[in-house]
Structures are given as C-alpha cells and as structure tokens.
Coordinates of C-alpha atoms and ligand atoms in Angstrom, one line a residue:
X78 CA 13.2 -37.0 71.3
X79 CA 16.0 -35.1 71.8
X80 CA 18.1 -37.1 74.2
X81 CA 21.0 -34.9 74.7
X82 CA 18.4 -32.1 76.0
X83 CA 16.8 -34.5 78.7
X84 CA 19.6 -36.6 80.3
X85 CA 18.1 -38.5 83.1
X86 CA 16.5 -40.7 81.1
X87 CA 13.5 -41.7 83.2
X88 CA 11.9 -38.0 82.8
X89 CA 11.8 -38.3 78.8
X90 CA 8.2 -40.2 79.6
X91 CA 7.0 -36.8 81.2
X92 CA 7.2 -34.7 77.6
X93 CA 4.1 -33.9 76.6
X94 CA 1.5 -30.7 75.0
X95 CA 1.7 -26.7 76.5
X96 CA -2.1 -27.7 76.7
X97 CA -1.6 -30.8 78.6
X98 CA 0.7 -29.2 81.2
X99 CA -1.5 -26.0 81.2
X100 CA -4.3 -28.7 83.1
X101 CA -1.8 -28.6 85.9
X102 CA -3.0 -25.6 86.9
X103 CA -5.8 -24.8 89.4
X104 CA -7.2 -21.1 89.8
X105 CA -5.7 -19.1 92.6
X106 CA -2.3 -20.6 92.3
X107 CA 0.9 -18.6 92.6
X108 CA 3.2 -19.3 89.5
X109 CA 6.8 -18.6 89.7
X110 CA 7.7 -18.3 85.7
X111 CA 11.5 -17.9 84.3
X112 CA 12.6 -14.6 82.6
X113 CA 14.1 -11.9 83.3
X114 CA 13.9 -8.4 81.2
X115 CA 12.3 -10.5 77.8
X116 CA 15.4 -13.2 78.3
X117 CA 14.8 -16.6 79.1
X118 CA 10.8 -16.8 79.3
X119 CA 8.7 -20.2 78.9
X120 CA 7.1 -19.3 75.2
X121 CA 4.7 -22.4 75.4
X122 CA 2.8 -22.6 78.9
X123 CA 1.6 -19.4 79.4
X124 CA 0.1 -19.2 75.8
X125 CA -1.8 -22.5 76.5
X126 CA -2.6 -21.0 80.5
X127 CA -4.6 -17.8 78.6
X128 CA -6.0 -20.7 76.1
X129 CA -7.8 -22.2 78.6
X130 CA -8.6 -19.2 80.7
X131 CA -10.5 -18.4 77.6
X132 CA -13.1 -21.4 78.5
X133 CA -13.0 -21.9 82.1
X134 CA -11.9 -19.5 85.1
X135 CA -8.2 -19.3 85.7
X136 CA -6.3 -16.5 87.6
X137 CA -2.9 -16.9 89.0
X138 CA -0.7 -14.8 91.1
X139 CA 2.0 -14.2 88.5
X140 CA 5.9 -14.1 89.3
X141 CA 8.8 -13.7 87.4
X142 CA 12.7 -12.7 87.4
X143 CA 11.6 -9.1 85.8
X144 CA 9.5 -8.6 82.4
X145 CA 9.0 -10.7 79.9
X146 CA 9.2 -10.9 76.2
X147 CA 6.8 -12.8 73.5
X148 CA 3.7 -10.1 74.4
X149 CA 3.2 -12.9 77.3
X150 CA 2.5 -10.1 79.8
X151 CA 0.2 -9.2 77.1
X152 CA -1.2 -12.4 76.2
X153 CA -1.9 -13.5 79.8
X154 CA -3.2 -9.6 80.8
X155 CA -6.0 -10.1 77.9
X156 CA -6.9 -13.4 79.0
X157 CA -7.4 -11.6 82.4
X158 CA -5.4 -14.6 83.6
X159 CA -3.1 -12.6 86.2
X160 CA -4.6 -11.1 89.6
X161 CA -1.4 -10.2 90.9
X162 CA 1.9 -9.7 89.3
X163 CA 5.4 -9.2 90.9
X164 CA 7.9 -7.9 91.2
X165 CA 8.2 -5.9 87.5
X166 CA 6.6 -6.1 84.4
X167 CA 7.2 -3.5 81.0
X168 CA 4.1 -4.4 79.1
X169 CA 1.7 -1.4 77.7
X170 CA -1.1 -3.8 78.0
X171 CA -0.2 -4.7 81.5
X172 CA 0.5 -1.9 82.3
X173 CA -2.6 -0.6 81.4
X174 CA -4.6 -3.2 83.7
X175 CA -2.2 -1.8 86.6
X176 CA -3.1 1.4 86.5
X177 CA -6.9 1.0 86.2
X178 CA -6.8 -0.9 89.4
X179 CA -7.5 -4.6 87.6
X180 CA -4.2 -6.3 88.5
X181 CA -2.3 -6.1 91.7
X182 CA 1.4 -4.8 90.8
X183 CA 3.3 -5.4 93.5
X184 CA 6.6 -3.3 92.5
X185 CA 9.5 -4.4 94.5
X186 CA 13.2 -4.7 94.7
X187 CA 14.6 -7.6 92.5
X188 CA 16.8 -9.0 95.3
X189 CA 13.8 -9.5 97.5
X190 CA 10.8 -11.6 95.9
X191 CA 13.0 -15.1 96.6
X192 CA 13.9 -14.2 100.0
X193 CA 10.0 -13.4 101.2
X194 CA 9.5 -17.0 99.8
X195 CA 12.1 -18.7 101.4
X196 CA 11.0 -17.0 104.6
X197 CA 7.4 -17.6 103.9
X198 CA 6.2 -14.0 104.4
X199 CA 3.8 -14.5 100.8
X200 CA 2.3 -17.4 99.4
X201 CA 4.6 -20.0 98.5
X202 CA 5.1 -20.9 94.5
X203 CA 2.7 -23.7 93.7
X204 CA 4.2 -24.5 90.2
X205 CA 7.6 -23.1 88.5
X206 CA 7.5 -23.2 84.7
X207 CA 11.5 -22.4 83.8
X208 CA 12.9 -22.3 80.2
X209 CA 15.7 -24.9 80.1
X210 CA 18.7 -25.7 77.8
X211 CA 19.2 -29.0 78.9
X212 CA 18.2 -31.5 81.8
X213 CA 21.3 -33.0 83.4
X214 CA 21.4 -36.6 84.5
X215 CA 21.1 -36.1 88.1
X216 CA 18.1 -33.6 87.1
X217 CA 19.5 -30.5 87.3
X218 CA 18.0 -27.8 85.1
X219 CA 20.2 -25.4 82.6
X220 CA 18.6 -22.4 82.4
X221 CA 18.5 -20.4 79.2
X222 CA 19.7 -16.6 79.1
X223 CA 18.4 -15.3 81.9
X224 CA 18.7 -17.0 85.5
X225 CA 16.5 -14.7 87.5
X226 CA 14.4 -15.9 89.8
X227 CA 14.0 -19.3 88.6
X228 CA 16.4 -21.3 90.8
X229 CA 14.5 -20.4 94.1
X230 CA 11.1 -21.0 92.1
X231 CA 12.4 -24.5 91.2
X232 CA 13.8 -25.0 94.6
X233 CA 10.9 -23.7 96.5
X234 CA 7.8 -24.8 94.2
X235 CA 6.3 -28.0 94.9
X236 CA 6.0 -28.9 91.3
X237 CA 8.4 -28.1 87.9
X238 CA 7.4 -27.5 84.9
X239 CA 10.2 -27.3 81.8
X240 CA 10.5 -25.8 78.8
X241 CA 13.2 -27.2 76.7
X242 CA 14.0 -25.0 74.1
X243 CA 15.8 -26.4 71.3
X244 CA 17.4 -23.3 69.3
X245 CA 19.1 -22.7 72.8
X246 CA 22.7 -24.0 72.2
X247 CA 23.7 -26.7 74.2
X248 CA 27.1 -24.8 74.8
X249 CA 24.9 -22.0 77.3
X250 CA 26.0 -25.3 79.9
X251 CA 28.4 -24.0 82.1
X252 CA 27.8 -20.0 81.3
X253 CA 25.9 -20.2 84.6
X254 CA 26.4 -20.2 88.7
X255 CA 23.7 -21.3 90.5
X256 CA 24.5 -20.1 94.2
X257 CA 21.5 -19.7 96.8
X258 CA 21.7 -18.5 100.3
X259 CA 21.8 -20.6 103.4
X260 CA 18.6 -20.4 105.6
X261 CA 18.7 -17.6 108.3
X262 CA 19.5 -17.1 111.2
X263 CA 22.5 -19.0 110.2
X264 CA 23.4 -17.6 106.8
X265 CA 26.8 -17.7 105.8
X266 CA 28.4 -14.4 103.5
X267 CA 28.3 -14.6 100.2
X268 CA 31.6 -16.2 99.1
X269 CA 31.9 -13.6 96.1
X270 CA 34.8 -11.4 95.8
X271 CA 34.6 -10.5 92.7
X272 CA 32.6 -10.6 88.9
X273 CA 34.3 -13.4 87.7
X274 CA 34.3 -15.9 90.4
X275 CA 31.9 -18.9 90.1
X276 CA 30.6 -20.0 93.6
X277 CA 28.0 -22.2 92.4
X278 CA 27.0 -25.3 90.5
X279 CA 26.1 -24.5 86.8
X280 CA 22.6 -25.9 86.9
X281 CA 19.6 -25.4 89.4
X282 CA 19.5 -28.3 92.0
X283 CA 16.3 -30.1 92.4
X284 CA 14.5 -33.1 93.2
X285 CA 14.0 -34.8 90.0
X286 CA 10.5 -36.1 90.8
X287 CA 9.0 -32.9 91.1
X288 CA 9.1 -32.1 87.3
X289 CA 5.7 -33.2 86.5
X290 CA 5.8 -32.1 83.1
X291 CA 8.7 -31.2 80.0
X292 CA 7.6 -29.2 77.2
X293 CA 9.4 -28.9 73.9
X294 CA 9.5 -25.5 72.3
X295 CA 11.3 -23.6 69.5
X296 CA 10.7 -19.9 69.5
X297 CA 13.7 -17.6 70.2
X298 CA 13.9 -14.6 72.9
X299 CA 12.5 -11.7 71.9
X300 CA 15.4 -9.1 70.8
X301 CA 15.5 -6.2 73.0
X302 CA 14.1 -2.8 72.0
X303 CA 16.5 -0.5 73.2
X304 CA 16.7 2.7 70.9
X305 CA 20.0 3.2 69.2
X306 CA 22.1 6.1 71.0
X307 CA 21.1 9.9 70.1
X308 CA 22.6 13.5 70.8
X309 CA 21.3 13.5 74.3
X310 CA 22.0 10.3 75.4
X311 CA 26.0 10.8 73.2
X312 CA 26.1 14.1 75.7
X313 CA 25.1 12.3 78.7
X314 CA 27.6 9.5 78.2
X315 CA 30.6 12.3 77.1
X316 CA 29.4 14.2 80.9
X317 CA 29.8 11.0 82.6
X318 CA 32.9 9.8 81.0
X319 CA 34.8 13.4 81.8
X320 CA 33.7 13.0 85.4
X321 CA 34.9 9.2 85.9
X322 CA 38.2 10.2 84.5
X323 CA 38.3 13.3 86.4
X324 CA 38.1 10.8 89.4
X325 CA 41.3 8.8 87.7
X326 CA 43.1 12.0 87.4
X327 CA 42.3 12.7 91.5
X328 CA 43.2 9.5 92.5
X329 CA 40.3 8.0 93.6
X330 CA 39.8 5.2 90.7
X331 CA 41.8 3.6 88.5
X332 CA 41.4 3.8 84.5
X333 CA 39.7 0.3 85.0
X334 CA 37.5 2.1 87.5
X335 CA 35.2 0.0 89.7
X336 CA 33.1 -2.9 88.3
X337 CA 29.9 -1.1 86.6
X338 CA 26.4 -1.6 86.8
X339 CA 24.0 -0.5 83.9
X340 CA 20.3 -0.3 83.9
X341 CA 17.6 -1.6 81.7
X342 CA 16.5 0.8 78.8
X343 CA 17.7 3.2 75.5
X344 CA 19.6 6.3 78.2
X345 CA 21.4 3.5 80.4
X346 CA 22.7 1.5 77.0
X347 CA 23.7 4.5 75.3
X348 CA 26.2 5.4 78.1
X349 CA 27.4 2.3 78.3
X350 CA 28.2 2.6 74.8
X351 CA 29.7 5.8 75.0
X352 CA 32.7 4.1 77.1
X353 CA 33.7 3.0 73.8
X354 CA 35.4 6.5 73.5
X355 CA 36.7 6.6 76.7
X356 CA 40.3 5.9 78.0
X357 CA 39.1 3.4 80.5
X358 CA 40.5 -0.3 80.1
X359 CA 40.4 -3.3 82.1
X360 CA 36.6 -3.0 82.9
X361 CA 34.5 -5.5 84.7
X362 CA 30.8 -5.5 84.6
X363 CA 29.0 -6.6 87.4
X364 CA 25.2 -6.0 86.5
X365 CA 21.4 -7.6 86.6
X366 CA 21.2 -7.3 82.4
X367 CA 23.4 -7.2 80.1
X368 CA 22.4 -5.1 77.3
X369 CA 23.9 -4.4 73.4
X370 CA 26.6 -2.0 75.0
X371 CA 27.9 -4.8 77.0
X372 CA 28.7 -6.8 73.8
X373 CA 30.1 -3.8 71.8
X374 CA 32.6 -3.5 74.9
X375 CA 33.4 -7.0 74.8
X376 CA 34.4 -7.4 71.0
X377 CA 36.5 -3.9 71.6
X378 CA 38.4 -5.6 74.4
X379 CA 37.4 -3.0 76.5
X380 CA 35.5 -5.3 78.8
X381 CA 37.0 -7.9 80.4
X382 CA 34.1 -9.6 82.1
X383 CA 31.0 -9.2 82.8
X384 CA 28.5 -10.8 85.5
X385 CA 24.6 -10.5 85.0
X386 CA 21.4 -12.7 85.5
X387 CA 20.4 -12.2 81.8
X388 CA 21.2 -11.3 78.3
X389 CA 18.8 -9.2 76.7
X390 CA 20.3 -8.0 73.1
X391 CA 19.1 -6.7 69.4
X392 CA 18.5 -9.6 66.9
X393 CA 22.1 -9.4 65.2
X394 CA 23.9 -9.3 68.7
X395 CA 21.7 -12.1 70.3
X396 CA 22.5 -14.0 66.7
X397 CA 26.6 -13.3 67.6
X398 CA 26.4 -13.9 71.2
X399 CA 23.9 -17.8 71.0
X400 CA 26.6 -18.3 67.5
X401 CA 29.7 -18.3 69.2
X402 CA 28.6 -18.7 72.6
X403 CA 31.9 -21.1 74.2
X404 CA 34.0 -18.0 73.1
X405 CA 32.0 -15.7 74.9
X406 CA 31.5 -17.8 77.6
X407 CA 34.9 -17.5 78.9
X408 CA 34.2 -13.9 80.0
X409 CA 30.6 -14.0 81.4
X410 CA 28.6 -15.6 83.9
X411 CA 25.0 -15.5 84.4
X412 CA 24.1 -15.6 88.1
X413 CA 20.3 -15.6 90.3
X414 CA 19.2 -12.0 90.7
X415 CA 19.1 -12.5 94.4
X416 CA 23.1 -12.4 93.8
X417 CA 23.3 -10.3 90.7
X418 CA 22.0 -7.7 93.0
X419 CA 22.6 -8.4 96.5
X420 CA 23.2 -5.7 98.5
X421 CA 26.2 -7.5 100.2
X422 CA 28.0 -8.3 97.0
X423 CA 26.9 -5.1 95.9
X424 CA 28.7 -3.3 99.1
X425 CA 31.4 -5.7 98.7
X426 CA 32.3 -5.2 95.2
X427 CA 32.1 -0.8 95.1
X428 CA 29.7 -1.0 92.3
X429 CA 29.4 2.0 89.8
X430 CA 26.1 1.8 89.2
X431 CA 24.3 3.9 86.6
X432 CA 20.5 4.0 85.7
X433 CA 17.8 6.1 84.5
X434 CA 15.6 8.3 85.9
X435 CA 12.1 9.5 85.0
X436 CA 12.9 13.2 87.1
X437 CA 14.7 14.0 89.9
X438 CA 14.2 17.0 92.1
X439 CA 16.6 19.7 93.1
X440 CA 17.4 18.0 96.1
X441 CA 18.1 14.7 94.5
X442 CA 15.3 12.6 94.9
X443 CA 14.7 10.4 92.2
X444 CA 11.1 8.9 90.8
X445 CA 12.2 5.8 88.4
X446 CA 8.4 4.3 88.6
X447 CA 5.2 6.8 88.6
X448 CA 4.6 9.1 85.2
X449 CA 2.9 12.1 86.9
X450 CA 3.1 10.5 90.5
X451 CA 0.3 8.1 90.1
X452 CA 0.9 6.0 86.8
X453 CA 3.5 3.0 87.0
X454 CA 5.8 2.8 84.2
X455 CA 7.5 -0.4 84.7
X456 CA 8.7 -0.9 88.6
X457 CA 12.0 0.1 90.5
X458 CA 13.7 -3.4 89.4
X459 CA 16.6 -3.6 90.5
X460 CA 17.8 0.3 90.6
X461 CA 17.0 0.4 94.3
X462 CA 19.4 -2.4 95.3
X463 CA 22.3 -1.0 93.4
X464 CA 21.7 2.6 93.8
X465 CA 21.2 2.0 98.1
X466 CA 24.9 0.3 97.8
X467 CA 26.6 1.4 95.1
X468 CA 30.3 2.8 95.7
X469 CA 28.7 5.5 93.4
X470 CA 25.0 6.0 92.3
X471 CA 24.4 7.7 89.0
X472 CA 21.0 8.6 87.9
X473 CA 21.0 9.6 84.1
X474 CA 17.8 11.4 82.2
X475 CA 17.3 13.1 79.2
X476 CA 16.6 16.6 81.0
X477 CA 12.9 17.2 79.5
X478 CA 10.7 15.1 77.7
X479 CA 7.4 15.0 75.3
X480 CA 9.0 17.6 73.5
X481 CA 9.7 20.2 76.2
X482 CA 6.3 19.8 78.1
X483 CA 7.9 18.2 80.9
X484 CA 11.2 19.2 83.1
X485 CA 12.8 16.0 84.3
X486 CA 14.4 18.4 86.7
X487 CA 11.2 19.4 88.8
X488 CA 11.0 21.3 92.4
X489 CA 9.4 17.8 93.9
X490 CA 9.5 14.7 92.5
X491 CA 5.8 13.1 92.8
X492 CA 6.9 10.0 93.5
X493 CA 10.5 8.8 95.7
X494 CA 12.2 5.3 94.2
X495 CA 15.6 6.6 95.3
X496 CA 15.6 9.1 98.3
X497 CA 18.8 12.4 98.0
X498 CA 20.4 10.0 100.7
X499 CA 21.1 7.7 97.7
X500 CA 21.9 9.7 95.0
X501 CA 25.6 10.8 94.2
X502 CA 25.6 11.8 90.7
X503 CA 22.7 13.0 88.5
X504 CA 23.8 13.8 84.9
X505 CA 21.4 14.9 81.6
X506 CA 22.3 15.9 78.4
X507 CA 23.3 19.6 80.1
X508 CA 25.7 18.5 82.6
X509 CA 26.5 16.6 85.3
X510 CA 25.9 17.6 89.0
X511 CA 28.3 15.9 91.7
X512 CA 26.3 16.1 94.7
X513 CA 28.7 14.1 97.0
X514 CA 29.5 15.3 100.5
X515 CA 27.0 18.7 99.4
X516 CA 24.3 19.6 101.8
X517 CA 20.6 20.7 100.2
X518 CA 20.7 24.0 99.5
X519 CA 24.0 23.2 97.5
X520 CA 22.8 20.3 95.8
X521 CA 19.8 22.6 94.5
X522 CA 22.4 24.8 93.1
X523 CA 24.5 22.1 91.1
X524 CA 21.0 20.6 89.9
X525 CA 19.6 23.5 89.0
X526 CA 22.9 25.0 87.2
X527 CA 24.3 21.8 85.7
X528 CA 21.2 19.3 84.8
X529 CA 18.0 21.4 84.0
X530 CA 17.1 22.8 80.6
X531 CA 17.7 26.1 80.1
X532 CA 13.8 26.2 79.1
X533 CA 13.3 25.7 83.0
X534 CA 16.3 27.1 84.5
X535 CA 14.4 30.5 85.6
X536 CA 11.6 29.0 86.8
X537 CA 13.9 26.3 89.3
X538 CA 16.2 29.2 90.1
X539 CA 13.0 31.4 91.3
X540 CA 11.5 28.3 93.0
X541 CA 14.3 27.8 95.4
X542 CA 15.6 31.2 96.0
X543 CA 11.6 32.1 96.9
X544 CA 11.8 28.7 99.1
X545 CA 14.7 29.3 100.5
X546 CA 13.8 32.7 101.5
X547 CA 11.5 31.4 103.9
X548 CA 14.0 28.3 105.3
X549 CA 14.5 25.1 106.7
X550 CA 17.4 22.8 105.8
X551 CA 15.7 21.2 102.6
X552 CA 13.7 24.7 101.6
X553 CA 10.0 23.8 99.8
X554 CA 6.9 25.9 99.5
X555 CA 4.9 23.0 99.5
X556 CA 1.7 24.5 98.2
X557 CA 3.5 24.9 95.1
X558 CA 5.8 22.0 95.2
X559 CA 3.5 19.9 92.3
X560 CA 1.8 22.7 90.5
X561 CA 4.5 22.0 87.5
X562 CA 3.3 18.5 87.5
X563 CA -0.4 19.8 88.0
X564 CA 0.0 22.1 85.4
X565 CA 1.0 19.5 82.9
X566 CA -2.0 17.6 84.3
X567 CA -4.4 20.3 83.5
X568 CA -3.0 22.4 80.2
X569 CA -0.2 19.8 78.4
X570 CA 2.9 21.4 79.7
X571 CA 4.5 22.2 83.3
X572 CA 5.3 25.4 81.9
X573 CA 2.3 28.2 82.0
X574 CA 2.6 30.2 78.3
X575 CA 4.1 33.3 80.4
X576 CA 5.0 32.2 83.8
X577 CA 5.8 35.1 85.6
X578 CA 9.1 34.5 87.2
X579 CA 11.2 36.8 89.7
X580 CA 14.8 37.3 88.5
X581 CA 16.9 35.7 91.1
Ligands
COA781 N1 7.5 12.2 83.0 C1 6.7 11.5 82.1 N2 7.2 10.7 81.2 C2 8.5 10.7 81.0 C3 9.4 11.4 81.9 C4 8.8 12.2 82.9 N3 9.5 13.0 83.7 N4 10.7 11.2 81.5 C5 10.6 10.3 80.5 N5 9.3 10.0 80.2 C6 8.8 9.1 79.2 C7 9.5 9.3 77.8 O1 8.9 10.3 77.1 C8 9.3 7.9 77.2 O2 7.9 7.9 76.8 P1 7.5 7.1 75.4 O3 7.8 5.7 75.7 O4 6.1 7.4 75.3 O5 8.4 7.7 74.3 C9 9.4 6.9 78.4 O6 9.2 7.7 79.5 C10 10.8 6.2 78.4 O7 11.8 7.2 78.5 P2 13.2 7.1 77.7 O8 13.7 8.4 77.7 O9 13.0 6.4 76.4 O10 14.0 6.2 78.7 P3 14.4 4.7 78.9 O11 14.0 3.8 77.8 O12 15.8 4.7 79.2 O13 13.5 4.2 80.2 C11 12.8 4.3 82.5 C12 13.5 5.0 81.3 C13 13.0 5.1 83.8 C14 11.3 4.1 82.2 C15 13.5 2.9 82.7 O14 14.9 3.0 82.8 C16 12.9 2.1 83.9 O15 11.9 1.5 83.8 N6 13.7 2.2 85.0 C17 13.3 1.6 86.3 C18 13.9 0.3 86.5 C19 15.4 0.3 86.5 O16 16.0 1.4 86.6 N7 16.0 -0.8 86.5 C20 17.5 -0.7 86.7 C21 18.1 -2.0 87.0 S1 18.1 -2.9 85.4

C-alpha cells in the first residue's frame, strides 16, 4: 500500500477496485470529475462507469475543469453514459453526439460552472472523482497537474472519490494554491496581486469522511496534441511581436510587458513560441493552461513565472517538467480555474491575453465555438473571461482554412463568442489590425486591409463599400450577410468560381 500517498492512515481501509467504486453510482447523478484540457483526469473510474453502463442503465450529468484526455470523453460518449456535459469538452466522438442533439453541451465560461454550484442555481455534484498525488494527514487532497474545477467539486460534493496516481511525483506537493471564494453577499476580494503570489493552502480542504472510496492507478496524462509551429502561425507570432514592441517603443508597456495569457491549441502555442525571438524579458505568465511554449520560455529564462490551473505538454516536455519538477516548481503555481480566470484578478492583473479564433468579421466579432454557425467545435473555455477583461484582447487565426475554401475574415460571423466591444487586436498570418479607440466603419478597413487573404480581399472590400453605401453606424446588407458561409454550405467553398465583384 503505498503509505506515503495516503497519509491519514484510517482512509487506507477505503482502497479498493474502479469497478467497486463505479457501484457508487446511481443513474441521474451529476458527477463533478478532475481535468482540465487532457491534465489531471481520473483514468480508472470513468472506464469502469462506461463498463457497467454496458449492462445496466447509467447516465450522469458530466462535469469537469475543461476536456479531458485518455479518449474518456470518448469512452464514456460510446457507452451513452453522459446526458449532459459542461462546461467544454474537445472530443470528435463527443462532439459528434453534441451536434446530433444526443448530449446536452452546455458551453459556458470556465470561471462560472463552480460559482452556479456554490449558489445552487444547477444541480448540486453528487459525487467528485479527483486525480490525487497524495492524501495529506488531515485529509487534504493534492491534486495532480491540473486543479480546475476539482476543489469546489470536492468541497461541494457530498461524497469523494480518489484517484491516487502513482507515476505522479510526490514533489507536485506544494506546486499548488488552493484558494476558494467566500460565500456572497459577503465575499471578500481576491487577495491576488500578482502571478506569483500563493493565497491558498496547497491541498483541497475537505472533510475526510466523505471519501467513500480511493482508487490506485498508474497511467500517465495524455501528452498534448498541439501541432508544431508553421509559416502562418511563425508570421502571426512575428505580427504580434512588432506590435507589442511597437507599444514598448510608445511607452505604454515595458519590455516585460504585462503578464500574458495564451489559449488552448496549435495558433495560440505557436505565438507563444515565437516570443522566443523577441526582445521582451522579465515575462510573467498568468494563464488557465500552460502549453509546450510555456516551457520553451522557461528553460530560455525568458519566463519568469508562470500561473495556470494545468499543464498540458508533448510527451518529452511532460517527461522534463514531472522529472525535475522541485526545480520547476519554484517558478509556477497551479491555481482553481475559478481564479486562473477570474474576471477580478483578470482586471486586476492587465492581462495580455491572446487566443484563437475560428473567424472574425470586419467589425470584430469573433466566433471561437460554431464551424458554419451551427456545429460546436469545442466551447468558449475560458476565452470569454480573459478576452471581456483583458488589458488587451488578441484574437489570432490563420486567415483561411480547408485550403482556401473558407475566409476566416467573413462579412458576419455566424456565430458571436466575443462581441467587437471585446476585441482589441485581431492578427492572421497577413497582418495585424489594431482596432483600439476605432469606430466600425474604420475597424472594417484595418480588417479588411491588414487580416484577410488577398484571395478575399475584393470580395470584403465590395461587401462593405456596397453596405456602407446604404448606412448605419455598423453598415450590413443582411440579406447577404451569410451567403459566403451558405455558399460553402451548398458548393465547398465561400467563394462562387467567378464572383462578380464591383471594383471599389
Ligand atoms: N470554419 C470552419 N473550420 C475552421 C475555421 C473556420 N472559419 N477555421 C479553422 N477551422 C478548422 C481548421 O481547419 C481545423 O480543422 P481540422 O481539425 O479538421 O484540421 C480546426 O478548425 C482547428 O483549427 P486550427 O487552425 O488547427 O486551430 P487551433 O488548433 O488553434 O484551434 C480553436 C482553434 C478555435 C478550435 C481552438 O482554439 C478553440 O477551441 N478555442 C476556443 C476555446 C478557447 O479559446 N479557449 C481559450 C482559453 S484556453
């Protein structure tokens, strides 16, 4: 037994089977589960859960931190053993089920799903199943790599479920700062002033005799599958680096800059990466992942710290990080997403925060979510909460896609994550459009000029001067507004062969 893993001796007696913890379940409960963007997830339970949903009914309402790793999205879709899932989710399978209508997504922002629990407004967790590197001897759980939503689930759930996972190292103790909100309507701030402050204790607090069950497993995160940078996302990151120092050079940041924020994905890590050759020192990262890029920076010196609620990384960086993890963990902290991305700390802090778009419009609205404006992707995560409160919001996207079939530049977008009141910057592989302190019509130009392909430049340019011609402070022709998008729809491409389009 390993002792050293379980440290309040009295709970050793409650190891036993994923099968024999799986019977805790009853059909129609709401699980909260650890893991948070394939870091940190329980990689026993829910195997055994879709086991038995195999014999007898069993369909849960699935929460998490973000997505998770292992194919247990996958796994537990198949098995037809989740009715509703929130608040994110990145699996094809799942996906799949979502968009045929068979499981409830609900799609929300990550700083959110613990606080409509603690406030009751939907259902309360029946059982949390967390991933833990050690139990401490007053019962405190040590999460893994990824905090996310666990600590509320533990906190909140009326029973606990652990997964001790043995090729965690025990030296992860003390990499995390488990700080949750006081109850309304006497909430105190935040205490948080900046990335590296610790405001918390460095396990999640619970009562001891709700852990009903501790399960033993030894399977590793799954690495991350981020895409290694390319020419676009090399050109994105050189556009984005020239404007940051431009805003050096005019006074408004320092070469340290502000603390960054990067989101999930191959675009988002790539430009994070391309600060490597950039003449910015001194930064801070203050983030909901932390991706390959994040590393990279560290081991360059570049990065001084960085603050996240998981660590999602390749197999060789995951390997370096877990195999020399006391040395790391003097410069980062892993925090509950409720803080990672609260939009007080956020506010606080003057976040640069940069993540990826699917397309944008010409007046800066940006869809992160629906392919086509009906089909989820993955969910908003936590680009909303950043983006709302960022000191600056960048949204980066490769500026077409499938090969030229699709503008991500597009007259409307079909779907709004992040309305033009949130959006600063919007950079693609063509340039970078600075739409600060710009009204519409001039924020059409800049997009249009700086960020669209010149394969769709015409056909932007003669869409707003023909809306424009007939008015209103944010021109449209709204009869026309989606035909690109119905156009792809119908024929492949958003393009007709020979649009016929009026020179500007
Ligand atoms: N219409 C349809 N499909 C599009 C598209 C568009 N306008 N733009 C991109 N795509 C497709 C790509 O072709 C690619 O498809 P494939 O997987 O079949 O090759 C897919 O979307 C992913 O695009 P990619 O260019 O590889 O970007 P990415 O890996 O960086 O992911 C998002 C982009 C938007 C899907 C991802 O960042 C996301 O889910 N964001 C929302 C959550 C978020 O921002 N969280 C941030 C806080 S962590």
């Amino acid at each position: 037994m390993p002792m050293d893993r379980i440290r309040l001796a009295r709970l050793r007696d409650r190891i036993m089977s994923p099968e024999a913890a799986a019977e805790l379940f009853r059909d129609g409960m709401t699980v909260g589960m650890s893991g948070f963007t394939r870091a940190g997830d329980c990689k026993a339970v829910p195997f055994a859960l879709a086991e038995r949903a195999a014999r007898e009914p069993l369909q849960i309402t699935l929460m998490t931190g973000a997505s998770l790793g292992n194919d247990i999205d996958k796994v537990l879709a198949e098995a037809n053993v989740i009715s509703r899932r929130i608040p994110f989710q990145a699996d094809p399978t799942l996906r799949r089920k979502i968009n045929a209508g068979e499981v409830k997504f609900i799609d929300q922002h990550l700083s959110e799903t613990v606080e409509q629990l603690r406030s009751g407004q939907i259902a309360p967790v029946d059982i949390a199943v967390v991933e833990a590197t050690a139990i401490t001897e007053n019962g405190g759980i040590v999460p893994t790599t990824s905090v996310g939503n666990s600590a509320s689930f533990a906190v909140l759930a009326k029973k606990i479920i652990v997964e001790i996972n043995l090729t965690m190292p025990l030296g992860l103790e003390g990499l995390h700062d488990i700080y949750i909100p006081t109850y309304r309507p006497h909430r105190l701030p935040i205490p948080l002033i900046s990335p590296e402050q610790r405001i918390g204790l460095p396990y999640i607090p619970v009562d001891p005799e709700k852990i009903v069950a501790i399960v033993i497993t030894e399977k590793a995160d799954s690495p991350s599958n981020v895409l290694p940078p390319d020419r676009e996302t090399n050109a994105i990151a050189g556009h984005l680096n020239e404007f940051l120092f431009h805003e050096v050079k005019a006074g408004r940041l320092s070469t340290s800059l502000q603390p960054l924020q990067a989101g999930i994905g191959t675009i988002a890590n790539a430009v994070l990466h391309g600060m490597l050759d950039s003449p910015f020192r001194d930064l801070r990262m203050y983030s909901e992942v932390l991706q390959d890029s994040t590393v990279e920076l560290l081991d360059d010196g570049r990065l001084s710290f960085a603050s996240a609620s998981s660590i999602t990384l390749s197999k060789s960086a995951y390997e370096r990080v877990l195999g020399q993890i006391e040395r790391y963990k003097q410069r980062l902290v892993l925090r509950p997403q409720e803080i990672s991305n609260h939009p007080e700390v956020i506010r606080r802090l003057g976040l640069i925060c940069i993540n990826t778009a699917l397309e944008c419009d010409i007046y800066g609205n940006v869809n992160s979510t629906h392919v086509g404006g009906t089909h989820m992707m993955n969910g908003i995560g936590g680009s909303g909460d950043f983006a709302r409160n960022a000191h600056l919001a960048v949204f980066v996207t490769k500026s077409i896609a499938k090969n030229g079939a699709i503008s991500s530049i597009v007259p409307m977008v079909s779907h709004v994550d992040h309305t033009e009141h949130d959006t600063d910057i919007i950079v693609t592989e063509h340039g970078l459009a600075d739409l600060r302190g710009l009204a519409p019509r001039e924020r059409a130009r800049q997009i249009i000029e700086h960020c669209a392909d010149p394969l769709y430049k015409d056909a932007l340019r003669d869409y707003f001067l023909r809306a424009s011609r007939r008015g209103g402070h944010t021109p449209h022709l709204l009869q026309e507004a989606f035909a690109w998008h119905q156009r792809y729809e119908q024929h492949g491409a958003m393009l007709a062969p020979q649009q016929e389009v009026v020179p500007a």
